[in-house]
mmCIF file of C-alpha atoms in Angstrom:
data_model
loop_
_atom_site.group_PDB
_atom_site.id
_atom_site.type_symbol
_atom_site.label_atom_id
_atom_site.label_comp_id
_atom_site.label_asym_id
_atom_site.label_seq_id
_atom_site.Cartn_x
_atom_site.Cartn_y
_atom_site.Cartn_z
ATOM 1 C CA MET A 101 160.493 97.521 93.969
ATOM 2 C CA LEU A 102 162.889 100.244 95.013
ATOM 3 C CA ARG A 103 165.964 98.112 94.503
ATOM 4 C CA ASP A 104 168.063 98.836 91.422
ATOM 5 C CA HIS A 105 167.543 96.280 88.704
ATOM 6 C CA GLY A 106 170.494 94.154 87.763
ATOM 7 C CA THR A 107 171.681 90.607 87.331
ATOM 8 C CA ASP A 108 169.599 89.441 90.312
ATOM 9 C CA GLU A 109 166.483 89.366 88.117
ATOM 10 C CA THR A 110 165.527 85.938 86.789
ATOM 11 C CA GLU A 111 165.031 85.299 83.082
ATOM 12 C CA THR A 112 161.262 85.064 83.562
ATOM 13 C CA LEU A 113 161.237 88.741 84.593
ATOM 14 C CA TYR A 114 162.944 90.039 81.447
ATOM 15 C CA LEU A 115 159.645 90.640 79.655
ATOM 16 C CA ASP A 116 158.376 92.585 82.677
ATOM 17 C CA HIS A 117 161.439 94.828 82.800
ATOM 18 C CA ALA A 118 159.629 97.981 81.602
ATOM 19 C CA ARG A 119 156.688 97.423 83.950
ATOM 20 C CA LEU A 120 159.028 96.854 86.885
ATOM 21 C CA ASN A 121 160.876 100.074 86.084
ATOM 22 C CA THR A 122 157.570 101.957 86.105
ATOM 23 C CA LEU A 123 156.732 100.492 89.504
ATOM 24 C CA ARG A 124 160.189 101.420 90.807
ATOM 25 C CA THR A 125 159.723 105.005 89.615
ATOM 26 C CA ASP A 126 156.310 105.269 91.262
ATOM 27 C CA ALA A 127 157.604 103.749 94.496
ATOM 28 C CA ALA A 128 160.546 106.169 94.546
ATOM 29 C CA ASP A 129 158.185 109.121 94.002
ATOM 30 C CA PHE A 130 155.908 107.993 96.840
ATOM 31 C CA THR A 131 158.867 107.442 99.162
ATOM 32 C CA SER A 132 160.123 110.961 98.502
ATOM 33 C CA LEU A 133 156.617 112.318 99.142
ATOM 34 C CA TYR A 134 156.475 110.323 102.381
ATOM 35 C CA MET A 135 159.777 111.813 103.509
ATOM 36 C CA LEU A 136 158.735 115.375 102.638
ATOM 37 C CA LEU A 137 155.557 115.037 104.701
ATOM 38 C CA MET A 138 157.694 113.711 107.540
ATOM 39 C CA LEU A 139 159.956 116.748 107.158
ATOM 40 C CA TYR A 140 156.918 119.012 107.499
ATOM 41 C CA ARG A 141 155.948 117.301 110.756
ATOM 42 C CA GLN A 142 159.473 117.786 112.078
ATOM 43 C CA LEU A 143 159.467 121.460 111.128
ATOM 44 C CA VAL A 144 156.179 122.025 112.934
ATOM 45 C CA HIS A 145 157.449 120.273 116.072
ATOM 46 C CA SER A 146 161.072 121.473 115.867
ATOM 47 C CA SER A 147 160.679 123.707 118.915
ATOM 48 C CA PRO A 148 158.021 124.155 121.626
ATOM 49 C CA ARG A 149 155.473 126.950 121.395
ATOM 50 C CA LYS A 150 155.797 129.941 123.703
ATOM 51 C CA ASP A 151 152.811 128.781 125.751
ATOM 52 C CA GLY A 152 154.248 125.265 125.991
ATOM 53 C CA SER A 153 151.403 123.632 124.028
ATOM 54 C CA ARG A 154 152.005 121.065 121.315
ATOM 55 C CA THR A 155 151.011 121.842 117.738
ATOM 56 C CA VAL A 156 148.683 119.238 116.249
ATOM 57 C CA VAL A 157 149.232 118.302 112.594
ATOM 58 C CA LYS A 158 145.840 117.293 111.181
ATOM 59 C CA GLN A 159 145.165 114.812 108.395
ATOM 60 C CA ASP A 160 143.334 117.299 106.172
ATOM 61 C CA GLU A 161 146.312 119.615 106.519
ATOM 62 C CA LEU A 162 148.672 116.866 105.324
ATOM 63 C CA LEU A 163 146.380 115.953 102.425
ATOM 64 C CA ALA A 164 146.287 119.580 101.271
ATOM 65 C CA LEU A 165 150.061 119.799 101.616
ATOM 66 C CA LYS A 166 150.481 116.583 99.637
ATOM 67 C CA LYS A 167 148.530 118.138 96.774
ATOM 68 C CA GLU A 168 150.753 121.226 96.881
ATOM 69 C CA ILE A 169 153.900 119.084 96.770
ATOM 70 C CA TRP A 170 152.656 117.285 93.639
ATOM 71 C CA GLU A 171 151.860 120.637 92.001
ATOM 72 C CA ILE A 172 155.044 122.494 92.965
ATOM 73 C CA GLY A 173 157.576 119.682 92.972
ATOM 74 C CA PRO A 174 159.472 117.996 90.129
ATOM 75 C CA ALA A 175 157.792 115.593 87.726
ATOM 76 C CA HIS A 176 159.522 112.725 89.536
ATOM 77 C CA LEU A 177 159.896 113.409 93.250
ATOM 78 C CA GLY A 178 161.990 110.271 93.651
ATOM 79 C CA HIS A 179 164.599 111.192 91.035
ATOM 80 C CA CYS A 180 167.110 111.456 93.903
ATOM 81 C CA PHE A 181 166.808 107.695 94.496
ATOM 82 C CA MET A 182 167.409 106.615 90.921
ATOM 83 C CA ARG A 183 170.707 105.183 89.705
ATOM 84 C CA GLY A 184 173.337 107.649 88.487
ATOM 85 C CA THR A 185 172.089 110.692 90.430
ATOM 86 C CA LYS A 186 174.800 110.810 93.087
ATOM 87 C CA SER A 187 177.325 113.620 92.941
ATOM 88 C CA GLY A 188 180.285 112.734 90.750
ATOM 89 C CA ASP A 189 178.515 109.933 88.909
ATOM 90 C CA ILE A 190 177.769 111.965 85.781
ATOM 91 C CA SER A 191 179.302 114.802 83.797
ATOM 92 C CA GLU A 192 178.072 118.285 84.634
ATOM 93 C CA THR A 193 177.345 118.864 80.960
ATOM 94 C CA SER A 194 175.321 115.688 80.482
ATOM 95 C CA GLU A 195 171.569 115.518 80.110
ATOM 96 C CA LYS A 196 171.316 113.657 83.412
ATOM 97 C CA ALA A 197 173.206 116.430 85.187
ATOM 98 C CA VAL A 198 170.776 119.007 83.804
ATOM 99 C CA GLU A 199 167.863 116.851 84.941
ATOM 100 C CA ALA A 200 169.376 116.499 88.412
ATOM 101 C CA ALA A 201 169.904 120.262 88.657
ATOM 102 C CA LYS A 202 166.278 120.875 87.677
ATOM 103 C CA TRP A 203 165.168 118.378 90.312
ATOM 104 C CA ARG A 204 167.187 120.185 93.000
ATOM 105 C CA GLU A 205 165.664 123.514 91.961
ATOM 106 C CA ASP A 206 162.121 122.139 92.102
ATOM 107 C CA ILE A 207 162.744 120.418 95.434
ATOM 108 C CA GLY A 208 164.051 123.741 96.718
ATOM 109 C CA ASN A 209 160.659 125.245 95.871
ATOM 110 C CA VAL A 210 158.949 122.413 97.742
ATOM 111 C CA VAL A 211 161.166 122.972 100.778
ATOM 112 C CA LEU A 212 160.303 126.673 100.721
ATOM 113 C CA GLN A 213 156.585 125.840 100.598
ATOM 114 C CA LEU A 214 156.891 123.349 103.460
ATOM 115 C CA THR A 215 158.729 125.921 105.543
ATOM 116 C CA MET A 216 156.110 128.568 104.774
ATOM 117 C CA ARG A 217 153.317 126.243 105.863
ATOM 118 C CA ALA A 218 155.161 125.157 109.004
ATOM 119 C CA SER A 219 155.930 128.778 109.909
ATOM 120 C CA GLU A 220 152.262 129.634 109.425
ATOM 121 C CA VAL A 221 151.081 126.834 111.713
ATOM 122 C CA ARG A 222 153.677 127.634 114.378
ATOM 123 C CA SER A 223 152.676 131.309 114.390
ATOM 124 C CA GLN A 224 148.977 130.636 115.006
ATOM 125 C CA PRO A 225 147.631 130.854 118.570
ATOM 126 C CA TYR A 226 146.006 127.818 120.141
ATOM 127 C CA ILE A 227 142.886 127.794 122.298
ATOM 128 C CA PRO A 228 141.998 124.729 124.409
ATOM 129 C CA THR A 229 138.691 123.060 123.511
ATOM 130 C CA PRO A 230 136.693 120.251 125.165
ATOM 131 C CA SER A 231 137.370 117.911 122.226
ATOM 132 C CA SER A 232 141.110 118.417 122.074
ATOM 133 C CA SER A 233 143.960 119.964 123.974
ATOM 134 C CA ALA A 234 144.306 122.732 121.385
ATOM 135 C CA SER A 235 142.681 123.973 118.218
ATOM 136 C CA THR A 236 144.037 126.197 115.503
ATOM 137 C CA VAL A 237 142.737 129.731 115.201
ATOM 138 C CA SER A 238 142.980 131.176 111.735
ATOM 139 C CA GLY A 239 145.650 133.819 111.459
ATOM 140 C CA LYS A 240 147.518 135.758 108.813
ATOM 141 C CA PRO A 241 150.335 133.631 107.371
ATOM 142 C CA PRO A 242 153.853 135.039 107.604
ATOM 143 C CA LEU A 243 155.071 136.856 104.503
ATOM 144 C CA THR A 244 158.408 135.065 104.698
ATOM 145 C CA PRO A 245 159.315 131.684 106.196
ATOM 146 C CA ASP A 246 161.299 131.369 109.384
ATOM 147 C CA GLN A 247 164.909 131.464 108.182
ATOM 148 C CA ASN A 248 166.119 129.025 110.820
ATOM 149 C CA LEU A 249 163.423 126.587 109.750
ATOM 150 C CA LEU A 250 164.390 127.062 106.104
ATOM 151 C CA LYS A 251 168.033 126.280 106.854
ATOM 152 C CA LEU A 252 166.981 123.219 108.844
ATOM 153 C CA ALA A 253 164.707 121.992 106.036
ATOM 154 C CA THR A 254 167.334 122.559 103.346
ATOM 155 C CA SER A 255 169.991 120.717 105.340
ATOM 156 C CA TRP A 256 167.528 117.886 106.026
ATOM 157 C CA THR A 257 166.739 117.333 102.350
ATOM 158 C CA GLU A 258 170.401 117.431 101.344
ATOM 159 C CA SER A 259 171.238 114.832 103.994
ATOM 160 C CA ASN A 260 168.278 112.488 103.599
ATOM 161 C CA LEU A 261 166.955 112.667 100.028
ATOM 162 C CA ARG A 262 169.785 110.429 98.823
ATOM 163 C CA PRO A 263 169.731 106.724 97.940
ATOM 164 C CA GLU A 264 172.316 105.756 100.555
ATOM 165 C CA SER A 265 170.950 107.738 103.526
ATOM 166 C CA SER A 266 169.824 105.692 106.530
ATOM 167 C CA LEU A 267 166.445 107.424 106.645
ATOM 168 C CA SER A 268 165.682 106.848 102.964
ATOM 169 C CA VAL A 269 166.510 103.147 103.363
ATOM 170 C CA LEU A 270 164.059 102.920 106.273
ATOM 171 C CA MET A 271 161.336 104.853 104.430
ATOM 172 C CA LYS A 272 161.722 102.671 101.324
ATOM 173 C CA LYS A 273 161.277 99.596 103.488
ATOM 174 C CA ARG A 274 158.116 100.990 105.078
ATOM 175 C CA VAL A 275 156.587 101.863 101.709
ATOM 176 C CA ARG A 276 157.540 98.470 100.284
ATOM 177 C CA CYS A 277 155.997 96.613 103.236
ATOM 178 C CA ALA A 278 152.820 98.708 103.052
ATOM 179 C CA VAL A 279 152.443 97.949 99.335
ATOM 180 C CA GLU A 280 153.118 94.245 99.886
ATOM 181 C CA ASP A 281 150.522 94.121 102.670
ATOM 182 C CA ALA A 282 147.982 95.854 100.417
ATOM 183 C CA VAL A 283 148.645 93.369 97.605
ATOM 184 C CA VAL A 284 148.260 90.432 100.000
ATOM 185 C CA GLU A 285 144.905 91.807 101.161
ATOM 186 C CA MET A 286 143.768 92.141 97.538
ATOM 187 C CA ILE A 287 144.870 88.676 96.433
ATOM 188 C CA LEU A 288 144.375 86.392 99.426
ATOM 189 C CA PRO A 289 141.040 85.580 101.097
ATOM 190 C CA PRO A 290 140.069 87.719 104.137
ATOM 191 C CA SER A 291 140.501 84.741 106.470
ATOM 192 C CA PHE A 292 144.236 84.684 105.728
ATOM 193 C CA SER A 293 146.545 86.963 107.675
ATOM 194 C CA ARG A 294 150.160 87.310 106.678
ATOM 195 C CA LYS A 295 151.028 88.628 110.123
ATOM 196 C CA THR A 296 150.615 86.263 113.054
ATOM 197 C CA GLY A 297 148.525 87.560 115.913
ATOM 198 C CA VAL A 298 146.556 89.944 113.675
ATOM 199 C CA GLU A 299 142.820 89.420 113.339
ATOM 200 C CA ALA A 300 141.623 88.494 109.872
ATOM 201 C CA GLY A 301 140.174 91.526 108.150
ATOM 202 C CA ALA A 302 141.625 93.931 110.712
ATOM 203 C CA SER A 303 142.345 97.383 109.361
ATOM 204 C CA PRO A 304 146.029 98.397 109.202
ATOM 205 C CA SER A 305 145.094 102.086 109.599
ATOM 206 C CA ILE A 306 146.485 102.274 113.150
ATOM 207 C CA GLU A 307 149.847 100.907 112.023
ATOM 208 C CA HIS A 308 149.923 103.300 109.060
ATOM 209 C CA ALA A 309 148.984 106.239 111.277
ATOM 210 C CA THR A 310 151.839 105.554 113.695
ATOM 211 C CA SER A 311 154.322 105.252 110.819
ATOM 212 C CA GLY A 312 153.035 108.427 109.126
ATOM 213 C CA LEU A 313 151.846 106.552 106.030
ATOM 214 C CA GLU A 314 148.136 107.284 106.413
ATOM 215 C CA PRO A 315 148.122 110.368 104.100
ATOM 216 C CA LEU A 316 149.750 108.214 101.399
ATOM 217 C CA MET A 317 147.205 105.389 101.423
ATOM 218 C CA PRO A 318 145.708 106.404 98.021
ATOM 219 C CA GLU A 319 149.197 106.194 96.500
ATOM 220 C CA ILE A 320 149.913 102.916 98.302
ATOM 221 C CA ARG A 321 146.690 101.380 96.990
ATOM 222 C CA HIS A 322 147.390 102.697 93.479
ATOM 223 C CA LEU A 323 150.807 101.034 93.453
ATOM 224 C CA ALA A 324 149.386 97.843 94.954
ATOM 225 C CA GLU A 325 146.747 97.653 92.206
ATOM 226 C CA LYS A 326 149.419 97.980 89.512
ATOM 227 C CA LEU A 327 151.579 95.352 91.203
ATOM 228 C CA LYS A 328 148.607 93.014 91.561
ATOM 229 C CA LYS A 329 147.897 93.344 87.835
ATOM 230 C CA LEU A 330 151.541 92.628 87.001
ATOM 231 C CA ILE A 331 151.516 89.560 89.255
ATOM 232 C CA HIS A 332 148.372 88.294 87.540
ATOM 233 C CA ILE A 333 149.856 88.735 84.057
ATOM 234 C CA HIS A 334 153.178 87.190 85.090
ATOM 235 C CA THR A 335 151.684 84.141 86.791
ATOM 236 C CA THR A 336 149.334 83.579 83.860
ATOM 237 C CA VAL A 337 152.369 83.275 81.589
ATOM 238 C CA TYR A 338 154.825 81.526 83.911
ATOM 239 C CA GLY A 339 152.606 79.906 86.551
ATOM 240 C CA ALA A 340 152.890 76.429 85.046
ATOM 241 C CA LEU A 341 156.683 76.759 84.902
ATOM 242 C CA TYR A 342 156.908 77.817 88.547
ATOM 243 C CA ALA A 343 154.705 74.844 89.499
ATOM 244 C CA GLN A 344 157.243 72.367 88.136
ATOM 245 C CA PRO A 345 158.782 70.245 90.938
ATOM 246 C CA GLY A 346 162.048 71.702 92.161
ATOM 247 C CA PHE A 347 161.863 74.886 90.050
ATOM 248 C CA LEU A 348 161.816 77.220 93.053
ATOM 249 C CA VAL A 349 164.189 75.098 95.142
ATOM 250 C CA ASP A 350 167.884 75.907 95.133
ATOM 251 C CA GLN A 351 169.811 73.054 93.561
ATOM 252 C CA PRO A 352 172.880 71.777 95.474
ATOM 253 C CA PRO A 353 176.216 72.410 93.782
ATOM 254 C CA PRO A 354 177.577 69.504 91.717
ATOM 255 C CA VAL A 355 179.934 67.144 93.513
ATOM 256 C CA ASP A 356 183.472 67.075 92.176
ATOM 257 C CA PRO A 357 184.320 63.358 91.673
ATOM 258 C CA ALA A 358 188.012 64.134 92.030
ATOM 259 C CA ALA A 359 187.498 65.627 95.479
#
């Protein structure tokens, strides 16, 4: 879904071109959101606390931050992953250049907000409790973000929120696999498991939690529902064609009789 469209698309997908582009845009937005939440975690844990305790990033905290990112950030968080947004690809006076500049400005606001929130969490004292090693005590948030954190966050976004960065490639793959798994669960019977060694009907929440995808599960399910609908429409139209013997099998190249 996150791959650029091109000549690798079969003729049967031409009519779905617009729908596929919409899915690509959504997937790019969710990947960018995923990476920004990961950045927040890194900012919180970038250095140990004075008392040596580890700051715990809670799910409700990430969900609230996700909402803030949607409100503060650009209309399309994943604009940085779309074709033609790399430096030097477009004229500075073009409409795309203006759009890219606006995206960078809005992402800068998001980075500032993430740094503010991380600085706030890092500045709060922690008190051990029976249920956990530490719990947050409400404190007054800093008026300004930690400047070292802000520099770190800005450098991180410039390095990683690019289509060719190693981290973005990995994050795209994780989002794609999560969406594919969700679609499989929606379409196939519960007794079927795409992954060997996994119990039928087992929840993937543990896997998503370890990969940091858990806060994005509503977005993952939303994208999976749209993809499921597209698959249903597509197979209704072309299912009989795909069922023809040999249609999905690569044909061997013709033999040159003169050879």
